[in-house]
Amino acid sequence: MQSNSSMRTPLGRVRGLGSAKSGTGHFWLQRLTAVANLILTVIFVFIVVALVGKPYPAAIALLSHPLVAILMLLFILSACIHMRLGMQVIIEDYVHEEGMKILAVMANTFFAIAVGAASVYAVLKLSFGG
Amino acid sequence: MSVAHRVTGTGLYLGTVLIAAWLVAAASGPAAFDTAQWIAGSILGRLVLFLYSFSLMHHMVGGLRHFVWDMGKGYEPQTRMAMAKFTLVISAALTILIWVVVLATR
Ligand code: HEM
């Protein structure tokens, strides 16, 4: 049987959430998206470099190619999840007043979703011919 | 923990607004796209893009260092210094490579 030497309550141990209330899930998703970003960033840089100096029709043709569009969507998705988690860690490190912290974490989530939604909308509109 | 990783991460975070704006401009039609391209090609635009590309490369290579740390390795002072130098040299080289290709194909 487990002794009572731990500072944590039995319920706290079972839920395993720690002080950030999201536990290792947060840490893991940050690492998962970091690995995805590593690959997708290289692809993203190639796409952007290929677009330099291209006139509008050629640029649109490239961006709306299914493979390019899908990779762009994956990059946007992975980057937005990753940066939201990363910024949340920064907020938790520097903002200690509870109300401000909640507001900042909320604003961070809104920012990530807004940037992601706008980018996804644009890529899909280009792909489906708009 | 690495301050540079945090600074570049924050820069990339803010820069996603520009990527989103550029994609929305492309989706809005030729006029908006030309304006976006003109801004990106201006002196200020290029400066921002240069800093963004360097931040991206530095954060990417610096991320490799975090993977090493996550595996419980590389905490010795000499190793940390070596990895910090590696990050700076490789990310600078990658940034220069990107810009050489950009300026050559423009
Ligand atoms: C290119 C591939 C990328 C890799 C390999 C990567 C890797 C990582 C890793 C491992 C961390 C955690 C650092 C820690 O625990 O202290 C991190 C943090 C972070 N990343 Fe990335 N990342 C990448 C791309 C991006 C992009 C594109 C953005 C923004 C759009 C971004 C924004 C952030 C932010 C804001 C943090 C938090 C920094 C901190 O806590 O100090 N990353 N990144």
mmCIF file of N, CA and C in Angstrom, chain A residues 25-35 37 81-87 89, chain B residues 5 59 67:
data_model
loop_
_atom_site.group_PDB
_atom_site.id
_atom_site.type_symbol
_atom_site.label_atom_id
_atom_site.label_comp_id
_atom_site.label_asym_id
_atom_site.label_seq_id
_atom_site.Cartn_x
_atom_site.Cartn_y
_atom_site.Cartn_z
ATOM 1 N N GLY A 25 -0.535 16.022 -20.661
ATOM 2 C CA GLY A 25 -1.132 16.097 -21.991
ATOM 3 C C GLY A 25 -0.635 17.317 -22.737
ATOM 4 N N HIS A 26 -0.552 18.417 -22.029
ATOM 5 C CA HIS A 26 -0.073 19.670 -22.592
ATOM 6 C C HIS A 26 1.365 19.524 -23.079
ATOM 7 N N PHE A 27 2.219 19.019 -22.183
ATOM 8 C CA PHE A 27 3.632 18.829 -22.504
ATOM 9 C C PHE A 27 3.781 17.943 -23.740
ATOM 10 N N TRP A 28 3.007 16.858 -23.765
ATOM 11 C CA TRP A 28 3.127 15.902 -24.857
ATOM 12 C C TRP A 28 2.683 16.506 -26.189
ATOM 13 N N LEU A 29 1.566 17.228 -26.169
ATOM 14 C CA LEU A 29 1.062 17.831 -27.405
ATOM 15 C C LEU A 29 2.043 18.886 -27.934
ATOM 16 N N GLN A 30 2.703 19.590 -27.004
ATOM 17 C CA GLN A 30 3.712 20.573 -27.417
ATOM 18 C C GLN A 30 4.869 19.874 -28.143
ATOM 19 N N ARG A 31 5.288 18.716 -27.617
ATOM 20 C CA ARG A 31 6.386 17.968 -28.245
ATOM 21 C C ARG A 31 5.943 17.361 -29.577
ATOM 22 N N LEU A 32 4.716 16.819 -29.590
ATOM 23 C CA LEU A 32 4.181 16.206 -30.809
ATOM 24 C C LEU A 32 4.130 17.230 -31.944
ATOM 25 N N THR A 33 3.580 18.419 -31.634
ATOM 26 C CA THR A 33 3.482 19.449 -32.665
ATOM 27 C C THR A 33 4.861 20.012 -33.013
ATOM 28 N N ALA A 34 5.805 19.964 -32.056
ATOM 29 C CA ALA A 34 7.169 20.412 -32.367
ATOM 30 C C ALA A 34 7.791 19.504 -33.424
ATOM 31 N N VAL A 35 7.580 18.193 -33.280
ATOM 32 C CA VAL A 35 8.113 17.244 -34.271
ATOM 33 C C VAL A 35 7.431 17.479 -35.627
ATOM 34 N N ASN A 37 6.043 20.247 -36.640
ATOM 35 C CA ASN A 37 6.507 21.544 -37.148
ATOM 36 C C ASN A 37 7.857 21.439 -37.826
ATOM 37 N N ILE A 81 -1.659 25.093 -32.908
ATOM 38 C CA ILE A 81 -1.763 24.345 -31.646
ATOM 39 C C ILE A 81 -0.487 24.538 -30.829
ATOM 40 N N HIS A 82 0.648 24.393 -31.514
ATOM 41 C CA HIS A 82 1.958 24.512 -30.867
ATOM 42 C C HIS A 82 2.174 25.899 -30.258
ATOM 43 N N MET A 83 1.840 26.935 -31.006
ATOM 44 C CA MET A 83 2.130 28.277 -30.495
ATOM 45 C C MET A 83 1.166 28.655 -29.371
ATOM 46 N N ARG A 84 -0.059 28.113 -29.418
ATOM 47 C CA ARG A 84 -0.991 28.386 -28.335
ATOM 48 C C ARG A 84 -0.471 27.774 -27.035
ATOM 49 N N LEU A 85 -0.047 26.515 -27.097
ATOM 50 C CA LEU A 85 0.495 25.859 -25.908
ATOM 51 C C LEU A 85 1.752 26.571 -25.416
ATOM 52 N N GLY A 86 2.639 26.918 -26.366
ATOM 53 C CA GLY A 86 3.894 27.581 -25.993
ATOM 54 C C GLY A 86 3.634 28.910 -25.307
ATOM 55 N N MET A 87 2.717 29.701 -25.880
ATOM 56 C CA MET A 87 2.421 31.007 -25.286
ATOM 57 C C MET A 87 1.754 30.847 -23.933
ATOM 58 N N VAL A 89 2.432 28.574 -21.747
ATOM 59 C CA VAL A 89 3.531 28.334 -20.792
ATOM 60 C C VAL A 89 4.186 29.661 -20.421
ATOM 61 N N HIS B 5 15.071 30.716 -27.401
ATOM 62 C CA HIS B 5 13.960 29.906 -27.891
ATOM 63 C C HIS B 5 12.625 30.584 -27.587
ATOM 64 N N HIS B 59 14.692 28.822 -34.077
ATOM 65 C CA HIS B 59 13.747 28.095 -33.228
ATOM 66 C C HIS B 59 13.676 26.619 -33.638
ATOM 67 N N PHE B 67 14.821 18.428 -27.927
ATOM 68 C CA PHE B 67 14.564 16.978 -28.042
ATOM 69 C C PHE B 67 15.687 16.193 -27.361
#
